Short mmCIF file of C-alpha atoms in Angstrom, two decimals:
data_model
loop_
_atom_site.label_atom_id
_atom_site.label_comp_id
_atom_site.label_asym_id
_atom_site.label_seq_id
_atom_site.Cartn_x
_atom_site.Cartn_y
_atom_site.Cartn_z
CA UNK A 21 125.46 133.63 96.64
CA UNK A 22 128.65 135.15 97.94
CA UNK A 23 131.82 133.30 97.30
CA UNK A 24 132.36 132.10 100.90
CA UNK A 25 129.21 130.69 100.97
CA UNK A 26 130.03 128.80 97.64
CA UNK A 27 133.45 127.52 98.66
CA UNK A 28 131.39 126.72 102.34
CA UNK A 29 128.71 124.42 99.98
CA UNK A 30 131.88 122.75 98.08
CA UNK A 31 133.48 121.89 101.62
CA UNK A 32 130.83 120.49 102.95
CA UNK A 33 130.10 118.53 100.39
CA UNK A 34 133.59 116.97 100.15
CA UNK A 35 133.49 116.67 103.85
CA UNK A 36 130.39 115.19 104.18
CA UNK A 37 131.58 112.10 101.45
CA UNK A 38 134.11 110.81 104.25
CA UNK A 39 131.98 111.89 107.30
CA UNK A 40 129.18 109.19 105.85
CA UNK A 41 131.94 107.00 104.11
CA UNK A 42 129.73 104.04 104.17
CA UNK A 43 126.86 105.71 102.51
CA UNK A 44 129.06 107.16 100.13
CA UNK A 45 131.09 104.03 99.42
CA UNK A 46 127.32 102.07 99.00
CA UNK A 47 126.57 105.07 96.79
CA UNK A 48 129.83 104.74 94.64
CA UNK A 49 129.59 101.26 94.53
CA UNK A 50 126.13 101.13 92.93
CA UNK A 51 126.62 103.84 90.41
CA UNK A 52 130.03 101.74 89.81
CA UNK A 53 128.30 98.51 89.33
CA UNK A 54 125.65 99.68 87.03
CA UNK A 55 128.19 101.79 84.77
CA UNK A 56 130.45 98.78 84.58
CA UNK A 57 127.29 96.79 83.32
CA UNK A 58 126.79 99.54 80.79
CA UNK A 59 130.25 99.65 80.09
CA UNK A 60 130.63 95.92 79.06
CA UNK A 61 127.31 95.75 77.28
CA UNK A 62 128.43 99.27 75.03
CA UNK A 63 131.37 97.70 74.20
CA UNK A 64 129.68 94.50 72.81
CA UNK A 65 127.10 96.10 71.33
CA UNK A 66 129.50 98.48 69.47
CA UNK A 67 131.56 96.01 68.30
CA UNK A 68 128.78 94.24 66.91
CA UNK A 69 127.51 97.37 65.16
CA UNK A 70 130.92 98.13 64.15
CA UNK A 71 131.14 94.56 62.32
CA UNK A 72 127.85 94.79 60.32
CA UNK A 73 128.76 98.16 59.77
CA UNK A 74 131.71 97.19 57.63
CA UNK A 75 129.49 94.23 55.65
CA UNK A 76 127.35 96.72 54.96
CA UNK A 77 130.00 99.01 53.41
CA UNK A 78 131.36 96.01 51.29
CA UNK A 79 127.66 95.73 49.67
CA UNK A 80 127.30 97.28 46.53
CA UNK A 81 124.80 97.44 43.31
CA UNK A 82 125.93 97.11 40.18
CA UNK A 83 124.78 99.24 37.31
CA UNK A 84 125.02 98.23 33.57
CA UNK A 85 124.61 100.72 30.84
CA UNK A 86 122.69 100.18 27.23
CA UNK A 87 124.74 98.82 24.70
CA UNK A 88 126.79 101.41 22.50
CA UNK A 89 126.06 104.20 25.11
CA UNK A 90 128.69 107.12 24.57
CA UNK A 91 131.38 107.88 27.36
CA UNK A 92 129.69 111.31 27.90
CA UNK A 93 126.57 109.98 29.05
CA UNK A 94 128.20 107.09 31.10
CA UNK A 95 129.79 109.93 32.98
CA UNK A 96 126.29 111.79 33.11
CA UNK A 97 124.76 108.82 35.00
CA UNK A 98 127.81 108.52 37.15
CA UNK A 99 127.17 112.42 38.41
CA UNK A 100 123.55 111.38 38.92
CA UNK A 101 124.11 108.48 40.98
CA UNK A 102 126.92 110.37 42.90
CA UNK A 103 124.49 113.01 43.88
CA UNK A 104 121.70 110.55 45.47
CA UNK A 105 121.74 111.08 49.11
CA UNK A 106 121.76 107.24 50.18
CA UNK A 107 124.99 106.95 48.15
CA UNK A 108 128.29 106.54 49.79
CA UNK A 109 130.57 106.08 47.09
CA UNK A 110 131.01 104.86 43.40
CA UNK A 111 133.47 103.13 41.51
CA UNK A 112 133.56 102.98 37.27
CA UNK A 113 134.56 99.52 35.89
CA UNK A 114 135.36 99.60 32.15
CA UNK A 115 134.81 96.36 30.18
CA UNK A 116 138.29 95.55 30.08
CA UNK A 117 138.60 95.61 34.34
CA UNK A 118 135.38 93.80 34.39
CA UNK A 119 136.81 91.09 31.91
CA UNK A 120 140.26 90.87 34.07
CA UNK A 121 138.26 90.22 37.06
CA UNK A 122 135.88 87.42 35.43
CA UNK A 123 138.93 85.78 34.06
CA UNK A 124 141.23 85.63 37.69
CA UNK A 125 137.94 84.96 39.25
CA UNK A 126 136.08 81.98 37.30
CA UNK A 127 138.35 81.03 34.47
CA UNK A 128 142.17 80.92 35.13
CA UNK A 129 144.37 79.48 32.81
CA UNK A 130 141.26 78.44 30.76
CA UNK A 131 140.49 82.47 29.96
CA UNK A 132 143.91 82.12 27.14
CA UNK A 133 141.64 80.55 24.45
CA UNK A 134 139.75 84.16 24.11
CA UNK A 135 142.76 85.64 23.15
CA UNK A 136 142.42 89.07 22.95
CA UNK A 137 138.70 89.42 22.41
CA UNK A 138 136.44 90.37 25.23
CA UNK A 139 133.50 88.52 25.52
CA UNK A 140 131.73 90.86 27.92
CA UNK A 141 132.40 93.93 26.00
CA UNK A 142 129.46 95.54 27.21
CA UNK A 143 129.95 94.93 30.74
CA UNK A 144 131.49 98.44 31.99
CA UNK A 145 129.57 99.23 35.20
CA UNK A 146 129.43 101.52 38.18
CA UNK A 147 129.92 99.93 41.57
CA UNK A 148 127.65 101.72 43.71
CA UNK A 149 128.03 101.56 47.77
CA UNK A 150 125.47 102.67 49.91
CA UNK A 151 125.75 104.54 53.46
CA UNK A 152 122.79 102.63 54.38
CA UNK A 153 121.70 99.31 52.95
CA UNK A 154 118.06 99.62 53.88
CA UNK A 155 117.94 101.90 51.67
CA UNK A 156 118.95 99.50 48.96
CA UNK A 157 115.67 98.88 47.33
CA UNK A 158 114.80 102.36 47.07
CA UNK A 159 118.07 102.97 44.96
CA UNK A 160 117.67 100.12 42.49
CA UNK A 161 113.78 101.28 41.83
CA UNK A 162 115.60 104.72 40.95
CA UNK A 163 118.67 103.47 39.14
CA UNK A 164 116.16 101.17 36.49
CA UNK A 165 114.46 104.43 35.98
CA UNK A 166 117.68 106.23 34.42
CA UNK A 167 118.07 106.74 31.03
CA UNK A 168 120.74 104.55 29.13
CA UNK A 169 120.59 102.09 32.10
CA UNK A 170 120.10 98.57 30.95
CA UNK A 171 120.43 96.48 34.15
CA UNK A 172 120.94 97.16 38.02
CA UNK A 173 122.43 93.88 39.69
CA UNK A 174 121.53 93.54 43.42
CA UNK A 175 121.56 91.13 46.50
CA UNK A 176 118.11 91.46 48.23
CA UNK A 177 119.19 88.76 50.75
CA UNK A 178 122.15 90.55 51.54
CA UNK A 179 120.64 94.05 52.20
CA UNK A 180 117.92 92.80 53.95
CA UNK A 181 119.96 90.27 56.42
CA UNK A 182 122.03 93.13 57.37
CA UNK A 183 119.41 96.03 57.53
CA UNK A 184 117.59 93.39 59.75
CA UNK A 185 120.82 92.77 61.87
CA UNK A 186 121.28 96.06 62.46
CA UNK A 187 117.76 96.72 63.48
CA UNK A 188 117.77 93.85 65.73
CA UNK A 189 121.01 95.08 67.47
CA UNK A 190 119.35 98.54 68.08
CA UNK A 191 116.35 97.16 69.53
CA UNK A 192 118.33 94.54 71.62
CA UNK A 193 120.62 97.67 72.72
CA UNK A 194 117.42 100.00 73.49
CA UNK A 195 115.92 97.15 75.66
CA UNK A 196 118.98 96.20 77.50
CA UNK A 197 119.87 99.88 78.38
CA UNK A 198 116.25 100.15 79.68
CA UNK A 199 116.58 97.44 81.67
CA UNK A 200 119.96 98.74 83.16
CA UNK A 201 118.53 101.88 83.92
CA UNK A 202 115.69 100.18 85.64
CA UNK A 203 117.88 98.23 87.87
CA UNK A 204 120.01 101.07 88.25
CA UNK A 205 117.31 103.36 89.27
CA UNK A 206 116.27 100.37 91.69
CA UNK A 207 119.65 100.27 93.33
CA UNK A 208 119.89 103.74 93.67
CA UNK A 209 116.86 104.59 95.15
CA UNK A 210 117.38 101.73 97.89
CA UNK A 211 121.02 103.23 98.35
CA UNK A 212 119.20 106.70 99.35
CA UNK A 213 116.70 105.29 101.33
CA UNK A 214 119.38 103.87 103.63
CA UNK A 215 120.97 107.80 103.49
CA UNK A 216 118.05 109.06 104.25
CA UNK A 217 117.79 108.19 108.31
CA UNK A 218 121.12 109.88 108.34
CA UNK A 219 120.19 112.91 106.44
CA UNK A 220 116.54 113.50 107.61
CA UNK A 221 117.84 114.83 110.91
CA UNK A 222 120.33 117.00 109.68
CA UNK A 223 117.92 118.52 107.05
CA UNK A 224 115.35 119.09 109.71
CA UNK A 225 117.91 121.02 111.94
CA UNK A 226 119.26 123.49 109.03
CA UNK A 227 115.64 124.12 108.07
CA UNK A 228 114.28 125.12 111.80
CA UNK A 229 117.28 127.39 112.13
CA UNK A 230 116.18 129.25 108.87
CA UNK A 231 118.80 127.74 105.84
CA UNK A 232 117.14 127.96 102.59
CA UNK A 233 116.17 125.21 100.63
CA UNK A 234 118.98 126.09 98.34
CA UNK A 235 121.81 126.42 101.27
CA UNK A 236 120.51 122.90 102.53
CA UNK A 237 120.21 121.37 98.82
CA UNK A 238 123.51 122.50 97.50
CA UNK A 239 125.77 120.50 99.81
CA UNK A 240 123.99 117.52 99.34
CA UNK A 241 123.49 117.82 95.48
CA UNK A 242 127.35 118.40 95.09
CA UNK A 243 128.24 115.30 97.03
CA UNK A 244 125.89 113.39 94.86
CA UNK A 245 127.63 114.84 91.72
CA UNK A 246 130.93 114.05 93.07
CA UNK A 247 130.02 110.70 94.18
CA UNK A 248 128.48 109.90 90.53
CA UNK A 249 132.37 111.17 89.05
CA UNK A 250 133.81 108.79 91.70
CA UNK A 251 131.60 105.97 90.47
CA UNK A 252 132.42 106.09 87.02
CA UNK A 253 136.19 105.83 87.23
CA UNK A 254 136.29 101.98 88.46
CA UNK A 255 134.33 100.94 85.90
CA UNK A 256 136.31 102.96 83.15
CA UNK A 257 139.66 102.00 84.42
CA UNK A 258 138.72 98.24 84.48
CA UNK A 259 137.52 98.22 80.80
CA UNK A 260 139.94 100.68 79.42
CA UNK A 261 142.37 97.95 80.68
CA UNK A 262 140.71 94.83 80.18
CA UNK A 263 139.11 95.66 76.80
CA UNK A 264 142.23 95.36 74.83
CA UNK A 265 143.36 91.90 76.70
CA UNK A 266 139.74 90.57 75.72
CA UNK A 267 140.55 92.14 72.07
CA UNK A 268 144.02 90.32 71.70
CA UNK A 269 142.76 87.03 73.67
CA UNK A 270 139.94 86.76 70.93
CA UNK A 271 142.28 87.40 67.88
CA UNK A 272 144.96 85.12 69.09
CA UNK A 273 142.91 82.59 70.41
CA UNK A 274 140.32 82.15 67.10
CA UNK A 275 142.53 83.52 64.48
CA UNK A 276 139.94 82.78 61.50
CA UNK A 277 137.75 85.45 63.33
CA UNK A 278 140.41 88.12 63.65
CA UNK A 279 140.68 87.55 59.80
CA UNK A 280 136.93 87.75 59.14
CA UNK A 281 135.93 90.84 61.69
CA UNK A 282 137.66 94.08 63.00
CA UNK A 283 137.12 95.38 66.31
CA UNK A 284 136.76 98.66 67.43
CA UNK A 285 140.07 100.10 69.31
CA UNK A 286 139.77 100.95 73.35
CA UNK A 287 139.99 105.01 72.04
CA UNK A 288 137.11 104.63 69.70
CA UNK A 289 135.09 102.64 72.33
CA UNK A 290 136.15 105.32 75.08
CA UNK A 291 135.23 108.25 72.55
CA UNK A 292 131.54 107.45 73.41
CA UNK A 293 131.59 105.44 76.78
CA UNK A 294 133.52 108.18 78.69
CA UNK A 295 131.37 110.97 78.29
CA UNK A 296 128.21 108.70 78.03
CA UNK A 297 129.14 107.26 81.39
CA UNK A 298 130.14 110.53 83.24
CA UNK A 299 127.03 112.13 82.22
CA UNK A 300 125.04 108.91 83.50
CA UNK A 301 127.25 109.00 86.71
CA UNK A 302 126.60 112.61 87.37
CA UNK A 303 122.90 112.79 86.44
CA UNK A 304 122.00 109.59 88.68
CA UNK A 305 124.22 111.23 91.69
CA UNK A 306 122.45 114.46 90.98
CA UNK A 307 119.13 112.97 90.78
CA UNK A 308 119.74 110.50 93.54
CA UNK A 309 121.02 113.18 95.87
CA UNK A 310 118.17 116.07 94.79
CA UNK A 311 115.27 113.72 95.14
CA UNK A 312 116.74 112.49 98.63
CA UNK A 313 116.69 116.17 99.92
CA UNK A 314 113.50 117.40 98.12
CA UNK A 315 111.59 114.34 100.10
CA UNK A 316 112.65 116.08 103.30
CA UNK A 317 113.04 119.51 102.74
CA UNK A 318 109.58 120.97 103.09
CA UNK A 319 109.84 121.04 107.02
CA UNK B 30 105.43 140.61 119.03
CA UNK B 31 103.30 137.52 119.39
CA UNK B 32 99.82 137.47 118.85
CA UNK B 33 97.34 134.52 118.47
CA UNK B 34 93.68 135.09 117.89
CA UNK B 35 91.38 132.44 117.67
CA UNK B 36 93.87 130.19 116.87
CA UNK B 37 92.36 126.10 116.21
CA UNK B 38 94.65 123.08 114.70
CA UNK B 39 93.06 119.98 114.32
CA UNK B 40 95.32 117.03 112.67
CA UNK B 41 94.72 115.35 109.61
CA UNK B 42 93.62 112.25 112.04
CA UNK B 43 90.69 114.38 113.30
CA UNK B 44 92.14 114.84 116.67
CA UNK B 45 92.29 118.65 117.78
CA UNK B 46 94.98 119.75 119.45
CA UNK B 47 94.36 123.68 119.82
CA UNK B 48 90.88 124.91 120.17
CA UNK B 49 90.34 128.78 119.60
CA UNK B 50 93.46 129.58 121.21
CA UNK B 51 93.98 134.04 121.53
CA UNK B 52 96.83 135.23 123.34
CA UNK B 53 99.38 138.00 123.14
CA UNK B 54 103.09 138.57 124.27
CA UNK B 55 104.71 142.04 124.79
CA UNK B 56 108.18 142.46 123.53
CA UNK B 57 110.68 141.84 125.87
CA UNK B 58 108.26 139.37 128.03
CA UNK B 59 109.03 135.98 129.70
CA UNK B 60 106.56 133.65 129.25
CA UNK B 61 105.99 130.23 130.39
CA UNK B 62 103.50 127.67 128.94
CA UNK B 63 102.45 124.94 131.13
CA UNK B 64 100.11 122.08 130.74
CA UNK B 65 100.57 117.95 130.60
CA UNK B 66 101.51 115.93 127.35
CA UNK B 67 98.52 116.65 125.02
CA UNK B 68 97.46 120.18 126.38
CA UNK B 69 99.02 121.60 123.06
CA UNK B 70 102.04 123.20 123.81
CA UNK B 71 104.02 121.78 121.62
CA UNK B 72 101.63 122.22 118.81
CA UNK B 73 101.64 126.05 119.72
CA UNK B 74 105.63 126.12 119.25
CA UNK B 75 105.11 124.30 116.02
CA UNK B 76 102.68 126.75 114.65
CA UNK B 77 105.30 129.61 115.69
CA UNK B 78 107.69 128.13 113.54
CA UNK B 79 105.54 127.77 110.75
CA UNK B 80 106.31 124.16 110.79
CA UNK B 81 102.47 123.46 111.09
CA UNK B 82 99.53 125.41 109.79
CA UNK B 83 96.69 126.54 111.91
CA UNK B 84 93.31 125.28 110.96
CA UNK B 85 91.61 128.33 111.60
CA UNK B 86 92.39 131.95 113.02
CA UNK B 87 95.81 134.27 112.59
CA UNK B 88 99.17 133.86 114.17
CA UNK B 89 100.98 137.22 114.01
CA UNK B 90 105.03 137.26 114.84
CA UNK B 91 106.94 140.51 114.36
CA UNK B 92 104.30 141.81 112.37
CA UNK B 93 104.52 138.90 110.18
CA UNK B 94 101.33 136.86 109.24
CA UNK B 95 102.80 133.68 110.10
CA UNK B 96 99.90 131.53 107.94
CA UNK B 97 100.16 133.70 104.97
CA UNK B 98 104.01 132.84 104.88
CA UNK B 99 104.99 131.33 101.00
CA UNK B 100 107.08 128.23 101.38
CA UNK B 101 110.42 130.51 100.39
CA UNK B 102 109.66 133.07 102.99
CA UNK B 103 109.57 130.71 105.64
CA UNK B 104 114.10 130.36 106.10
CA UNK B 105 113.87 134.27 106.61
CA UNK B 106 111.00 134.11 109.01
CA UNK B 107 112.80 131.34 111.11
CA UNK B 108 116.02 133.75 111.36
CA UNK B 109 114.05 136.07 113.63
CA UNK B 110 113.30 133.45 116.07
CA UNK B 111 116.03 131.68 118.14
CA UNK B 112 114.79 128.11 118.75
CA UNK B 113 115.98 125.51 121.74
CA UNK B 114 115.02 122.02 121.89
CA UNK B 115 114.27 119.00 124.29
CA UNK B 116 116.81 117.09 122.17
CA UNK B 117 119.25 119.61 121.26
CA UNK B 118 119.18 118.99 117.85
CA UNK B 119 122.91 119.26 117.15
CA UNK B 120 124.65 118.49 114.19
CA UNK B 121 126.47 115.46 115.17
CA UNK B 122 129.16 115.69 113.19
CA UNK B 123 130.33 118.95 113.65
CA UNK B 124 132.24 120.44 116.34
CA UNK B 125 130.76 123.03 119.10
CA UNK B 126 131.92 125.82 116.84
CA UNK B 127 130.71 124.63 113.69
CA UNK B 128 127.36 124.32 115.31
CA UNK B 129 127.41 127.95 115.80
CA UNK B 130 128.64 129.13 113.26
CA UNK B 131 126.17 127.42 111.11
CA UNK B 132 123.63 129.63 112.25
CA UNK B 133 125.53 132.33 111.11
CA UNK B 134 126.71 130.86 107.51
CA UNK B 135 123.14 130.39 106.85
CA UNK B 136 122.41 134.00 106.77
CA UNK B 137 125.76 134.34 104.96
CA UNK B 138 127.55 136.50 107.50
CA UNK B 139 131.34 137.12 106.36
CA UNK B 140 133.85 134.69 108.13
CA UNK B 141 135.83 137.69 109.76
CA UNK B 142 132.50 138.32 111.84
CA UNK B 143 131.70 134.68 112.52
CA UNK B 144 135.10 134.16 113.73
CA UNK B 145 134.41 136.95 116.18
CA UNK B 146 130.66 136.45 116.99
CA UNK B 147 130.96 132.86 117.59
CA UNK B 148 133.72 132.74 120.54
CA UNK B 149 131.76 135.38 122.13
CA UNK B 150 128.39 133.61 122.16
CA UNK B 151 130.21 130.67 123.51
CA UNK B 152 131.77 132.71 125.99
CA UNK B 153 128.34 133.93 126.91
CA UNK B 154 126.76 130.61 127.29
CA UNK B 155 130.21 129.24 129.21
CA UNK B 156 131.73 126.87 126.70
CA UNK B 157 134.85 129.28 125.72
CA UNK B 158 136.87 126.14 125.97
CA UNK B 159 134.72 123.82 124.22
CA UNK B 160 134.54 125.01 121.22
CA UNK B 161 136.44 121.56 119.42
CA UNK B 162 134.52 119.45 121.46
CA UNK B 163 131.73 116.53 119.55
CA UNK B 164 128.45 116.97 120.90
CA UNK B 165 128.82 113.32 122.02
CA UNK B 166 131.68 114.64 124.13
CA UNK B 167 129.52 116.90 126.00
CA UNK B 168 127.13 116.54 129.04
CA UNK B 169 123.46 117.31 128.05
CA UNK B 170 123.82 120.58 129.96
CA UNK B 171 126.62 121.62 127.77
CA UNK B 172 124.86 120.28 124.92
CA UNK B 173 122.10 122.54 125.43
CA UNK B 174 123.94 125.44 126.27
CA UNK B 175 125.55 125.33 122.39
CA UNK B 176 122.23 124.77 120.99
CA UNK B 177 121.38 128.14 123.19
CA UNK B 178 124.54 129.61 121.60
CA UNK B 179 123.06 128.88 118.32
CA UNK B 180 119.91 130.04 118.72
CA UNK B 181 121.07 133.25 120.04
CA UNK B 182 123.98 133.92 117.79
CA UNK B 183 122.28 135.83 115.27
CA UNK B 184 120.59 138.28 117.75
CA UNK B 185 117.02 137.23 117.08
CA UNK B 186 114.15 139.34 118.91
CA UNK B 187 112.75 135.90 120.25
CA UNK B 188 113.59 132.80 121.74
CA UNK B 189 111.41 129.66 121.70
CA UNK B 190 111.97 127.13 124.09
CA UNK B 191 110.43 123.71 123.74
CA UNK B 192 110.88 121.60 126.97
CA UNK B 193 114.69 122.51 127.12
CA UNK B 194 115.22 121.24 130.69
CA UNK B 195 113.26 118.10 129.71
CA UNK B 196 116.73 116.18 129.55
CA UNK B 197 118.69 118.24 132.01
CA UNK B 198 119.56 117.42 135.78
CA UNK B 199 118.30 120.00 138.30
CA UNK B 200 121.60 121.77 138.29
CA UNK B 201 122.35 121.98 134.67
CA UNK B 202 118.21 122.69 134.58
CA UNK B 203 118.80 126.06 136.61
CA UNK B 204 121.86 126.78 134.69
CA UNK B 205 120.06 127.24 131.79
CA UNK B 206 117.27 128.85 133.16
CA UNK B 207 119.67 131.48 134.26
CA UNK B 208 120.90 132.05 131.10
CA UNK B 209 117.14 132.64 129.72
CA UNK B 210 116.44 135.09 132.44
CA UNK B 211 120.26 136.84 131.67
CA UNK B 212 119.04 137.00 127.79
CA UNK B 213 115.36 138.30 128.76
CA UNK B 214 117.21 140.89 130.65
CA UNK B 215 119.08 141.71 127.78
CA UNK B 216 116.01 142.50 126.01
CA UNK B 217 114.67 139.16 123.86
CA UNK B 218 111.12 137.73 123.91
CA UNK B 219 111.62 134.38 125.91
CA UNK B 220 108.85 131.60 125.75
CA UNK B 221 109.53 128.60 126.86
CA UNK B 222 107.49 125.63 127.40
CA UNK B 223 107.88 123.35 130.34
CA UNK B 224 107.03 120.80 132.40
CA UNK B 225 109.41 122.14 135.28
CA UNK B 226 106.79 122.97 138.17
CA UNK B 227 109.89 123.93 140.70
CA UNK B 228 111.49 126.29 137.96
CA UNK B 229 108.53 127.58 137.17
CA UNK B 230 107.18 128.25 140.60
CA UNK B 231 110.80 129.57 141.71
CA UNK B 232 110.88 132.15 138.78
CA UNK B 233 107.46 133.89 139.22
CA UNK B 234 107.30 134.96 135.29
CA UNK B 235 104.13 134.95 133.47
CA UNK B 236 102.25 131.34 133.01
CA UNK B 237 99.96 130.57 130.57
CA UNK B 238 98.49 126.93 131.36
CA UNK B 239 97.11 125.17 128.93
CA UNK B 240 94.76 121.92 128.89
CA UNK B 241 93.05 119.80 126.27
CA UNK B 242 94.04 122.34 123.60
CA UNK B 243 92.86 125.40 125.72
CA UNK B 244 94.17 128.12 128.01
CA UNK B 245 92.84 127.45 131.12
CA UNK B 246 94.89 130.31 132.89
CA UNK B 247 97.00 133.54 132.06
CA UNK B 248 98.84 134.67 135.29
CA UNK B 249 101.36 137.24 135.57
CA UNK B 250 104.10 136.47 138.39
CA UNK B 251 102.35 133.11 138.22
CA UNK B 252 102.89 129.44 139.09
CA UNK B 253 102.68 126.10 137.85
CA UNK B 254 98.85 125.56 137.46
CA UNK B 255 97.87 121.52 137.64
CA UNK B 256 95.14 119.83 135.57
CA UNK B 257 91.94 121.79 135.96
#
């Protein structure tokens, strides 16, 4: 394709948007509405997942050792555990640290009676944090088989609840995204149908005087892509400015909530939302315009 | 230049539009195709444009077997044909210049040449002063001149016109037909489908008359033939 043809195609795409301004406006509004729904939903789901992830990161498995086990073997066990793929990190707690922590948590001033004795002298342990709590059962089973390990403490309920919640969020996300996509396609196809009457005649004329499919299609497709990009902007701008206000409102209105939960920042949300929204907007614009022209191009 | 051999066309509804039509048009000829509505004239034009495929028979235009064209070859074929329709078929949202220039753009004519060719052809059809006007600002006759300029700007060897005077008053009809004659004298083969009895009778060109999908007469320097 010659440069002049390429620039002519681009120019026609631009001009066509303004020429058919009501159609363009309807298309932009449709894409914006779909992407706003998507953006709001994504922001909510991403925060849920973030909160669950944070909770998961706090879940640990505690590994106790056989009485009198040598420090070398304890270090070896540490290495074995660290090499496991499901393990995020481990933390060694000596018997003294375990006793101090126990005293602070449960005994308070009553601990003075024990003097310098450590009644839980064999309670040195590793706190093992997982990348994915759904793998906890598998890890516990493995750890119980390691030579030198006396006991493995874990909470099935916490792990299962968090893991289940994660799964639930994933399924709900998939279902809602599916519904949103179906609604988007329905809305876009309706908008495209409105545009067809305007385009049909124009496409026919072009074909009668010998325009190739590419020459006919290119300005329409470029126009569709441009509409997709323009359609992305209002929801992204709206979410960018409204999101922080909502987070601030939740934090000040529900102080307890903000102490328990941490929300994602706008920039964290936009790391995913920006490229995905652009991809969806451009994709919808491209597919919408491509399929519209395709229906009428075989003249 | 144009040869139809035993061409028949039956629509998917079962209605026959052309029945065993054979004809030959030499390069440089001026031919009227006449007949009442439903006689098959427009089907013939659509077959020549490769908008329709014949049910049987063969069509050869400029040495090309039209029925054998692949979809991607059709644009190249159509560029060798100038086409004028009754309803002008102009791009309504572009001005006169852009409508004519469009035909040059699709064959990737360089911008410099477009700037030279378009004013020249607009001046040939008498619209040099109206290149900025939109189609709706023009009379029917002027719109048909724009369509004619667009059809001719790429110098096609054949000009097909489907009822080109159907929406025009007698004066404008004559003006358009004079332009067709000039174009023909310059060497272009002209095929005009028409109902216009006065023009056909006055111009004394070859007249092919059709009725119910069949050629009923073919006269050199002929006149309009009523339904037989």
